[in-house]
XYZ file of C-alpha atoms in Angstrom:
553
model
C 2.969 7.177 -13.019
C 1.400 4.459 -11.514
C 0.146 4.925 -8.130
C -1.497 7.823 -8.778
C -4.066 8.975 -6.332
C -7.121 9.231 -6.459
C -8.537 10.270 -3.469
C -6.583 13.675 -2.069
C -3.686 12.094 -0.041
C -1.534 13.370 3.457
C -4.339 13.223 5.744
C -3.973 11.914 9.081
C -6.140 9.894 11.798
C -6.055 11.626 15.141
C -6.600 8.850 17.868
C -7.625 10.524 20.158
C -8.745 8.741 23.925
C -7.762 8.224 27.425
C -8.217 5.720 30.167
C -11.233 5.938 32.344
C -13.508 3.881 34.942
C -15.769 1.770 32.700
C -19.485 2.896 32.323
C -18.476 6.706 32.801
C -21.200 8.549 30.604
C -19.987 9.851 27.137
C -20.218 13.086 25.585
C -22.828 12.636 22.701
C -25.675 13.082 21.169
C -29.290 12.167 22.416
C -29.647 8.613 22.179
C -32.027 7.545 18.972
C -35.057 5.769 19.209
C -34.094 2.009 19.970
C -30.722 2.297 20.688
C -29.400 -0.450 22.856
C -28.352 -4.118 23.103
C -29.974 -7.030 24.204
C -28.535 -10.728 24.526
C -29.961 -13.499 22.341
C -27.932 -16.196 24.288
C -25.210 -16.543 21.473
C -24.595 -13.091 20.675
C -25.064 -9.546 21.691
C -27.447 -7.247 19.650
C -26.606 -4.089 19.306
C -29.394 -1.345 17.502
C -27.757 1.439 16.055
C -31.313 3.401 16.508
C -30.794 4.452 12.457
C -31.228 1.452 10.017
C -28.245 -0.946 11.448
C -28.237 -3.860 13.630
C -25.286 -5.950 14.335
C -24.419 -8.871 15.964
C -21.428 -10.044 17.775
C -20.344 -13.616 19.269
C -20.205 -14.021 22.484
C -17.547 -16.651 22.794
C -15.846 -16.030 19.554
C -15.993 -11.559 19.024
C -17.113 -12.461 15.310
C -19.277 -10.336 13.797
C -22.031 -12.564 12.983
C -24.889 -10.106 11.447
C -24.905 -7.143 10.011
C -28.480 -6.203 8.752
C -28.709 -2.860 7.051
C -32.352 -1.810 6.562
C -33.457 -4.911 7.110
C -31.264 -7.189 5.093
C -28.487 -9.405 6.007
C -25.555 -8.252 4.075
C -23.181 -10.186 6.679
C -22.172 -13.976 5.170
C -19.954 -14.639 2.834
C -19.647 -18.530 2.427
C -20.593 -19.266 5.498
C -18.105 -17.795 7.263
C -18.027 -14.681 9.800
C -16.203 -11.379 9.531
C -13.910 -11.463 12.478
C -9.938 -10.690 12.740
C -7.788 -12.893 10.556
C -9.734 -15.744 9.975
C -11.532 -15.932 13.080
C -9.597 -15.662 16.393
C -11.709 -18.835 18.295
C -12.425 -18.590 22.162
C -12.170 -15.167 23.331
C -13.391 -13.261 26.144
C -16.023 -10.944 24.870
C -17.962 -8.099 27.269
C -20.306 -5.389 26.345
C -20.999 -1.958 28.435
C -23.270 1.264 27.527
C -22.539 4.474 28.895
C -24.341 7.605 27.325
C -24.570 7.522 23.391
C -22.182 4.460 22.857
C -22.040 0.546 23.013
C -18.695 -0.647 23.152
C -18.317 -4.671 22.956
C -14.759 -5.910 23.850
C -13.092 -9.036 22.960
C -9.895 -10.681 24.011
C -7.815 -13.036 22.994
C -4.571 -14.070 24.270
C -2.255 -10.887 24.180
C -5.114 -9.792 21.348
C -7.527 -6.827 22.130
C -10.384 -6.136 19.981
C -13.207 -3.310 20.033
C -16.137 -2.937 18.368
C -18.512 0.835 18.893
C -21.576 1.628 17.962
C -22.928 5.800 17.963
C -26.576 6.238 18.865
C -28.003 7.167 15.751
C -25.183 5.772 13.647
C -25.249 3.627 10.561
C -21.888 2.668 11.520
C -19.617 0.063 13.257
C -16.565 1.295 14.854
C -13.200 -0.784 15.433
C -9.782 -1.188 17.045
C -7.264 -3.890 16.995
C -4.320 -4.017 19.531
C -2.077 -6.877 18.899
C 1.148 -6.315 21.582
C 3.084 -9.206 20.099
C 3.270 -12.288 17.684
C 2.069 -14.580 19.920
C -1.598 -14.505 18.349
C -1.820 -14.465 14.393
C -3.827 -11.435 13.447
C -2.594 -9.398 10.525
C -5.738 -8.104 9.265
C -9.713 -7.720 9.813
C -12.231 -9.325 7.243
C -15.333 -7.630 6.510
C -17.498 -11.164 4.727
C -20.167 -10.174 2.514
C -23.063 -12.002 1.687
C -23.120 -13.707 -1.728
C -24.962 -11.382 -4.830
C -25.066 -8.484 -2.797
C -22.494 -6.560 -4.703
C -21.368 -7.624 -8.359
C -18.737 -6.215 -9.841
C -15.486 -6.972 -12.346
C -12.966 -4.929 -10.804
C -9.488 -5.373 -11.138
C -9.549 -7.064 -7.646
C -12.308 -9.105 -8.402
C -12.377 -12.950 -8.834
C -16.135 -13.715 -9.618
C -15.803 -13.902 -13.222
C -11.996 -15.430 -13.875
C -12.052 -19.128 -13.399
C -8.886 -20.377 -14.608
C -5.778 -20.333 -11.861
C -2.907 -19.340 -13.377
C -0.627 -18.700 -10.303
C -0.975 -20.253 -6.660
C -4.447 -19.577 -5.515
C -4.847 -15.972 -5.954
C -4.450 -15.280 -9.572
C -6.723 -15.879 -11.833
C -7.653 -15.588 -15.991
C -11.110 -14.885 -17.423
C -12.342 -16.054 -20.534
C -10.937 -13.448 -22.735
C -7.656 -13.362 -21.537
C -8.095 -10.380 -18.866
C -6.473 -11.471 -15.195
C -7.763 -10.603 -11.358
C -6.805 -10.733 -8.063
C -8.245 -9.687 -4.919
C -3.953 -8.360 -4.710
C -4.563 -5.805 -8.073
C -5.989 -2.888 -5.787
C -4.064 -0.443 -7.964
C -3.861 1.908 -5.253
C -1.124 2.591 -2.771
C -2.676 3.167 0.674
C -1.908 7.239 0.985
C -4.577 7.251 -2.482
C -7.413 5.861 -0.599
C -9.540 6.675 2.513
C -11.846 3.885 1.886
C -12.984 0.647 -0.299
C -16.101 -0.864 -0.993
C -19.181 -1.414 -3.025
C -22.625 0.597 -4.001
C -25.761 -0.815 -5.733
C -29.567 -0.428 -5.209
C -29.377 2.055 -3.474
C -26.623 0.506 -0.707
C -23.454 1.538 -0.080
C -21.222 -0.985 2.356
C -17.488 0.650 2.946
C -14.463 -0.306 4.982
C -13.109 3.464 6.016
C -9.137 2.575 6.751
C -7.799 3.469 9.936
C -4.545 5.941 9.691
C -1.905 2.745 9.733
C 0.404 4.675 12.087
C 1.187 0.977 13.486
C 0.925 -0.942 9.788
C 3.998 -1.373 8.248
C 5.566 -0.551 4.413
C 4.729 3.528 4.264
C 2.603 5.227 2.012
C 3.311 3.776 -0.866
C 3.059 0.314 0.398
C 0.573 -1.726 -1.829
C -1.917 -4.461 -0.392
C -5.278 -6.386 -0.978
C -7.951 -4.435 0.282
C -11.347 -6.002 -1.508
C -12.165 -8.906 -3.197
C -15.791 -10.485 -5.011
C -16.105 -14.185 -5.930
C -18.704 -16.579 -6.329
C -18.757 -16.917 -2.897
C -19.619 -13.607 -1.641
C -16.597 -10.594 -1.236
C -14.686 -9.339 0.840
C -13.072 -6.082 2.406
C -10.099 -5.849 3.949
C -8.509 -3.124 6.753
C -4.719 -4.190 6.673
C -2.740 -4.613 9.684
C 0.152 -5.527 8.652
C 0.721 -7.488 5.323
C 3.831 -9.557 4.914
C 3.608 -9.575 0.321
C 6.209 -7.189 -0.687
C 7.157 -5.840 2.908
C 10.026 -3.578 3.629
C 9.428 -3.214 6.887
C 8.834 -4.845 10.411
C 5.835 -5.394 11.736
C 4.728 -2.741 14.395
C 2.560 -3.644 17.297
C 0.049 -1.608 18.977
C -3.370 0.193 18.855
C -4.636 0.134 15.424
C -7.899 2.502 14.781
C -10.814 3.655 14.455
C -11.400 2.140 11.059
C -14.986 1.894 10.321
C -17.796 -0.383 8.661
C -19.920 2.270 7.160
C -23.358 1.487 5.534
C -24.687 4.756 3.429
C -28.165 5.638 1.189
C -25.246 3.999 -1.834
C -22.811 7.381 -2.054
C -19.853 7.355 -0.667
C -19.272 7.583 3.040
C -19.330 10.403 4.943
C -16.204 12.787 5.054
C -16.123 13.089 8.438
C -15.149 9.627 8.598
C -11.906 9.481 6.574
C -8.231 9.669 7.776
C -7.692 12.760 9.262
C -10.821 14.006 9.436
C -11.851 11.654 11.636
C -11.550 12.574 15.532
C -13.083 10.576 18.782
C -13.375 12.645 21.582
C -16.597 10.558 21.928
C -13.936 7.482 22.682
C -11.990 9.039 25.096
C -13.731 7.498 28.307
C -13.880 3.864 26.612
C -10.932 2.561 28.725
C -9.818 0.875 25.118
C -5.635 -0.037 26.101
C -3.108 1.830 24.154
C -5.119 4.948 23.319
C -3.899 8.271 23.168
C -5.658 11.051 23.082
C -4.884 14.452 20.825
C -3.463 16.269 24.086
C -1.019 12.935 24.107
C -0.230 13.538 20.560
C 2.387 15.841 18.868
C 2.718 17.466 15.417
C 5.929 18.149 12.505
C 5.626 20.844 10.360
C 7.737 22.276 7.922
C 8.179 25.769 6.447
C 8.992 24.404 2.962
C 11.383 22.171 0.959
C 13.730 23.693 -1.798
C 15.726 22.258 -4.644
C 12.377 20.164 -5.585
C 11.711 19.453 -9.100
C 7.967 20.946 -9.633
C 6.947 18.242 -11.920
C 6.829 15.393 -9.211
C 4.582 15.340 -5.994
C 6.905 15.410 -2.870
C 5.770 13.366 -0.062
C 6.738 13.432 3.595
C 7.149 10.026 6.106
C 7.767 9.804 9.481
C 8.860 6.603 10.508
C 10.420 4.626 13.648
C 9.686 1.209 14.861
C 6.816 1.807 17.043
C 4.840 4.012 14.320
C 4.733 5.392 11.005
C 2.909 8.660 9.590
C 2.893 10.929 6.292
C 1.639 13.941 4.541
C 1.981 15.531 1.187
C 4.710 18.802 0.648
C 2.591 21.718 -1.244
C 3.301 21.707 -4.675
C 4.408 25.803 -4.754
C 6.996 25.817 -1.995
C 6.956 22.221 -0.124
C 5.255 23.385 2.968
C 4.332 19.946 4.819
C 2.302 19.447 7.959
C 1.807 15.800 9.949
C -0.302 15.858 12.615
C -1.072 12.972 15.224
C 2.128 11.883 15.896
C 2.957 9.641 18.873
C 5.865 11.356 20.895
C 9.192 9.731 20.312
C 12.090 10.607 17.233
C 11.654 9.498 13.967
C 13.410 9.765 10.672
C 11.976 12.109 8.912
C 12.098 11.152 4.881
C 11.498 13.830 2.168
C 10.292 11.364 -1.420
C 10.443 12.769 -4.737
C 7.961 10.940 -6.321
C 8.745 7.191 -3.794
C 12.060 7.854 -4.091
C 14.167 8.899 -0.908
C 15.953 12.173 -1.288
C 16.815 13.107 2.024
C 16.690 12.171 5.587
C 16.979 13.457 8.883
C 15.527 13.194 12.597
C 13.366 14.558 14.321
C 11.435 14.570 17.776
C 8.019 14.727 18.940
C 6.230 15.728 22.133
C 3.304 15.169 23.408
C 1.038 18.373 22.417
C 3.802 20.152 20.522
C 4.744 21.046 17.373
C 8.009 20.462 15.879
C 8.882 23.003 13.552
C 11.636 22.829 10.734
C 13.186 25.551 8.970
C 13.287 24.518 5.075
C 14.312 21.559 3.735
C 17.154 21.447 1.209
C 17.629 18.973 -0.624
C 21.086 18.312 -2.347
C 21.262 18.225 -5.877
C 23.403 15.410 -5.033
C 20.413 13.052 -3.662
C 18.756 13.221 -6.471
C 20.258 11.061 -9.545
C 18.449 13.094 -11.926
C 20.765 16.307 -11.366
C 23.577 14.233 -12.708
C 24.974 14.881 -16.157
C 23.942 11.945 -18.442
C 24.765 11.132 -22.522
C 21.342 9.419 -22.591
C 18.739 8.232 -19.945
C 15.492 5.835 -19.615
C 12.910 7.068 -16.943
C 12.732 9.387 -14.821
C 14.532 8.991 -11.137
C 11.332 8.982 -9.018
C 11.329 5.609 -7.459
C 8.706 4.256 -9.934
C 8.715 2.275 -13.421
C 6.623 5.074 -13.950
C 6.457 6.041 -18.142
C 7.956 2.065 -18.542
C 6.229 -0.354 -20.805
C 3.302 -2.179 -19.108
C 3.889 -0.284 -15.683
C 0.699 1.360 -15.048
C -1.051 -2.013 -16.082
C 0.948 -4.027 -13.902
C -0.064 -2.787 -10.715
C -3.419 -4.281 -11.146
C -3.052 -7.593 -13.518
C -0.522 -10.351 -13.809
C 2.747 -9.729 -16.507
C 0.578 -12.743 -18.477
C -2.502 -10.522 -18.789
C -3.767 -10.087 -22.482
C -3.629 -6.488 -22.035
C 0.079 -6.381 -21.686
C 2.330 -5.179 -24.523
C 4.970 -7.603 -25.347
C 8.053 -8.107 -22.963
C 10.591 -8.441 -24.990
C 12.145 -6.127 -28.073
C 14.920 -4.135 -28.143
C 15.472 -0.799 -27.424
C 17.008 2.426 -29.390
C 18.169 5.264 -27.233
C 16.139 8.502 -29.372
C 13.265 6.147 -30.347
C 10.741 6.735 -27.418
C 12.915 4.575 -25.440
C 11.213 4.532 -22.310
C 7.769 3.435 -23.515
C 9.745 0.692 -25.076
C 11.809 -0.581 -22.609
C 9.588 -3.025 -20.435
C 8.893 -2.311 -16.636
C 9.803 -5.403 -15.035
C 12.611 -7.663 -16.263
C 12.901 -11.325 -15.664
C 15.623 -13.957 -16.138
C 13.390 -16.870 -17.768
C 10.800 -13.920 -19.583
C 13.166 -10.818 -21.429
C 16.954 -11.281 -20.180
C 19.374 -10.082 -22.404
C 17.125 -7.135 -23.842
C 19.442 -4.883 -26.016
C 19.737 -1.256 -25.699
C 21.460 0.819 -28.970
C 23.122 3.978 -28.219
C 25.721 6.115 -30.256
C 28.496 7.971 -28.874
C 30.421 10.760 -30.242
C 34.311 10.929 -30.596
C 35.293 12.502 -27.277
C 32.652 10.107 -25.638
C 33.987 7.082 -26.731
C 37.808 8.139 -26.119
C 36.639 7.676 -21.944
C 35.159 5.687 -19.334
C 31.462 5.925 -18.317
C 29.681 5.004 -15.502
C 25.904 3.135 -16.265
C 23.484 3.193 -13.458
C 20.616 0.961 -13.021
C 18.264 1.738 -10.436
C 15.586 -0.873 -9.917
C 12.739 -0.655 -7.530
C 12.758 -4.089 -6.110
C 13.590 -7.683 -7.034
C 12.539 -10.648 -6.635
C 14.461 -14.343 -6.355
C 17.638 -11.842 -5.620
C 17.242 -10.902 -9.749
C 19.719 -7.819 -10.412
C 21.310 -7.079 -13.726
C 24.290 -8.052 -14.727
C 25.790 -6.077 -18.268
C 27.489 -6.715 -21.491
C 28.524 -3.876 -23.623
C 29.304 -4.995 -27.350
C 29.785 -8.565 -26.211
C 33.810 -7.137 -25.647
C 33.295 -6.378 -22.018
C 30.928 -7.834 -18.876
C 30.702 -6.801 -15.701
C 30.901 -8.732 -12.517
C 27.646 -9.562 -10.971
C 26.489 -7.497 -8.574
C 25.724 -8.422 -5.278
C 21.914 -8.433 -4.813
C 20.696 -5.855 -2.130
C 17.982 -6.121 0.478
C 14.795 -6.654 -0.614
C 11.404 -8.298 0.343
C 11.284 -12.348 -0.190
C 7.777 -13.150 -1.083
C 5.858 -12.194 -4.733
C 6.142 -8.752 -6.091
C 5.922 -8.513 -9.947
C 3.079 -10.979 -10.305
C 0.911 -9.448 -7.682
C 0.737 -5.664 -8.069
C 3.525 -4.210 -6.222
C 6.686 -3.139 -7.554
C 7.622 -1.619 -4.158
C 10.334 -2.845 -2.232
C 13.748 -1.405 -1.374
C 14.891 1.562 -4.307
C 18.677 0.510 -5.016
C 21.153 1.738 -7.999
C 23.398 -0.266 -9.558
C 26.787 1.140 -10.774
C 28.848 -0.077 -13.766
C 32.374 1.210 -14.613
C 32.951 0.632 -18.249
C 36.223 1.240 -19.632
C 36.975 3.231 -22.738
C 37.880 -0.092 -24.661
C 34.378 -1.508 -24.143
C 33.508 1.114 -26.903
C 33.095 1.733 -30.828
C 35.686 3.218 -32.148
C 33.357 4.556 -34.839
C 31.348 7.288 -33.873
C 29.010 6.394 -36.295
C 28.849 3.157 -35.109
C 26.143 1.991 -32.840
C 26.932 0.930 -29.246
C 25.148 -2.485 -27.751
C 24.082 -2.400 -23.998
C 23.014 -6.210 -23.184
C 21.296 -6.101 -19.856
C 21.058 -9.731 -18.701
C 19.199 -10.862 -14.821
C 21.254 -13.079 -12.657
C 19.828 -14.948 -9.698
C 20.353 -18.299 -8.524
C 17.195 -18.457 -7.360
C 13.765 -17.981 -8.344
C 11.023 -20.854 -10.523
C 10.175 -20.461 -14.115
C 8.293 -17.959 -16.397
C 7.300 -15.015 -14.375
C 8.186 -16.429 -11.423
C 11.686 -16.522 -12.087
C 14.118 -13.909 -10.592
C 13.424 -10.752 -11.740
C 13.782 -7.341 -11.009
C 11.475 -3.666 -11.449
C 13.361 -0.840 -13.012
C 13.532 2.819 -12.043
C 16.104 4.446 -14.534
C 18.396 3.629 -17.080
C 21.271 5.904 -18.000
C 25.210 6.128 -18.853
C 26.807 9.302 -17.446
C 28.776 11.732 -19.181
């Protein structure tokens, strides 16, 4: 289904620190061989003692060099890597004690930190933004020009024609990119970056507990032009939110130079733990003995062939990890203290809630889960269905392609046709629908004698919309329903940028016995048109990602 990891998901990011004087010494190893920081008037200089030296402003907190083995990888045109796009005046400082140099930088209500490990070949951060009053959503890791090539999905470098805004693009043979087409949700990756000649350069993400949009929440995390590339740790993303944005501590998430594998392990969400940090005196960290744990003994009435997933969630913080696939045992560690609701997803889609509390250096246990048959659509009794109820246009024409290339793309199977229920319906029957692109596709069912002598209920569960687009059906062109009111969903781009996420909703139709062929024989005609009085033109008009099709018995 699209979505699907590729790096082993449910791992958390202990934070782990507390408050202390500054300049107490560190726990650590011995200090390498140049190790330190000097001042060069504009910047501080900080010497990893391994192969990496970096360089932040001292009036601005940008990272202004980062020389790997003795080339500049940091520069991508002409611009700094730095929060957002560069924060301006700030206060910046810079303190050793034992085996790390941590430079500080504030702005406003904005915090930013920036470590360095004796020995290291890497660049630690943290972000705390307490409000909106400063504009910093993510941080931007600018690479120099040439240094890494590629044609990724999320690439730009080779796709010259705009084709939407200023952030989609078409190459030459008809293939599209944007640094949005990541193709992963961020529980499927640990880290993103590049490798050639022998380099590796990686952004290792921190655990989001204060992003927003769960673990299935899509967003740009790379990008290459013919400028240089970029990579991206996400604070909080506004495309295709469902959520709020949370404020607070956000880290460790790393910059990570390697010999060109992959970064280290130790290093990844979950894995990674900072005792070392603990004495820093960086604001709004809390340490593992500050942190609590939920566990759960299992989760029954799953369906075995879809991965169950389990969020936390409140509006200070949000965590997850993955329910064993032979009984649904579940364990998130890391957890702030406070209550949460505690989601159980088949597949994305929500199948039961509840709350639960966390203390600081507990463990919450729960008994098992069950979850209703009733929660789950799929248990109902259904004449005919397309897709599967798991919160995704998973199986759905063009849905795997679409989460990393415009609807437009070459590669993308026609959007309209119409569909026959017993014909490989599902493959047929396109992902997304829009009102200017494939409104009014036709679905052809049969029913038998008994079936058409009653009422049915159809149910149309979409994933999210866009422009308010939710269907509106005729059956037979004899009977149409009313048009549904359009539920809550995000108001910026989905369907054109990667992201069919938003807010899971069914839609419910009561058709009456005389909307029906009298014939058994006879086929049945399900028009499904999209209504919206909003929305542009093409595939920018209102339009709507579907979940499952399916007319109850």
């Amino acid at each position: 289904m699209p979505g699907s990891p590729n790096r082993p998901v449910g791992r958390r990011t202990f934070v782990l620190g507390a408050t202390a004087a500054a300049g107490t010494a560190l726990a650590g190893t011995a200090r390498a061989a140049g190790f330190g920081w000097s001042d060069d008037g504009s910047n501080y200089v900080v010497d990893t003692g391994a192969q990496l030296v970096f360089k932040v402003s001292k009036s601005t907190g940008d990272l202004t060099s980062l020389v790997y083995r003795g080339t500049e990888y940091q520069g991508y045109g002409g611009m700094n890597s730095h929060i957002e796009s560069g924060l301006g005046t700030s206060t910046v400082g810079i303190r050793q004690s034992g085996s790390t140099i941590l430079v500080s930088v504030t702005h406003g209500t904005l915090k930013h930190w920036y470590a360095a490990r004796s020995g290291e070949n890497n660049v630690y951060l943290w972000t705390n933004k307490a409000d909106a009053s400063v504009s910093a959503t993510r941080y931007i890791v600018r690479v120099k020009k040439g240094a890494f090539l590629n044609d990724e999905p999320d690439s730009y470098t080779y796709a010259p024609a705009t084709i939407e805004a200023s952030d989609v693009f078409r190459k030459s043979d008809g293939q599209t990119r944007s640094k949005h087409y990541s193709k992963r949700r961020v529980m499927d990756y640990d880290y993103v970056g590049w490798s050639a000649g022998g380099v590796g350069l990686w952004v290792v993400r921190s655990n989001h507990e204060k992003a927003s949009g769960g673990p299935f929440y899509r967003s740009l995390l790379r990008h290459q032009s013919a400028d240089g590339g970029g990579l991206y740790e996400i604070l909080y993303y506004g495309q295709n939110q469902t959520e709020a944005q949370r404020f607070g501590l956000q880290g460790p998430y790393v910059i990570a130079f390697t010999d060109g594998g992959a970064p280290s392990s130790a290093l990844f969400p979950g894995t990674l733990t900072t005792p070392w940090a603990d004495a820093l005196g960086i604001s709004g960290y809390v340490p593992a003995s500050g942190r609590g744990k939920v566990a759960g003994v299992g989760i029954s009435g799953r369906n075995p062939a879809y991965p169950y997933t389990v969020g936390l969630a409140n509006a200070a913080a949000q965590y997850w990890g993955s329910a064993r696939s032979s009984d649904g045992f579940f364990s998130v560690p890391g957890v702030l203290p406070g209550t949460y609701t505690l989601t159980v997803f088949k597949g994305e889609l929500a199948v039961y809630t509840t709350s639960v509390s966390v203390t600081a250096g507990g463990t919450t246990t729960l008994n098992t889960i069950a979850v209703p048959a009733s929660n789950d659509p799929s248990h109902a009794s259904a004449i005919w269905g397309i897709g599967d109820w798991d919160g995704t246009p998973g199986g759905f024409k063009n849905a795997e392609l679409m989460t990393y290339a415009h609807p437009s793309d070459v590669r993308a199977a026609s959007w309209t046709g119409n569909v026959v229920i017993g014909n490989g319906e599902t493959a047929a029957f396109p992902c997304y629908l829009w009102k200017d692109v494939n409104s009014g596709i036709l679905v052809y069912f049969k029913l038998t004698s008994a079936q058409v002598a009653a009422a049915h209920t159809l149910r149309i569960g979409v994933t999210t919309a866009y422009a308010n687009g939710r269907p509106q059906v005729t059956v037979n062109d004899t009977w149409t329903s009313a048009v549904p009111s359009p539920p809550t969903q995000p108001n910026t781009r989905s369907l054109t940028n990667g992201s069919y996420r938003g807010n899971n909703h069914t839609f419910t139709y009561s058709v009456p016995a005389s909307a029906w062929k009298t014939d058994a024989g006879q086929y049945n005609v399900l028009r499904i048109d999209v209504v919206s009085g909003s929305g542009a033109t093409g595939y920018l008009s209102a339009g709507t990602a579907i979940d499952a099709i399916d007319l109850l018995a």
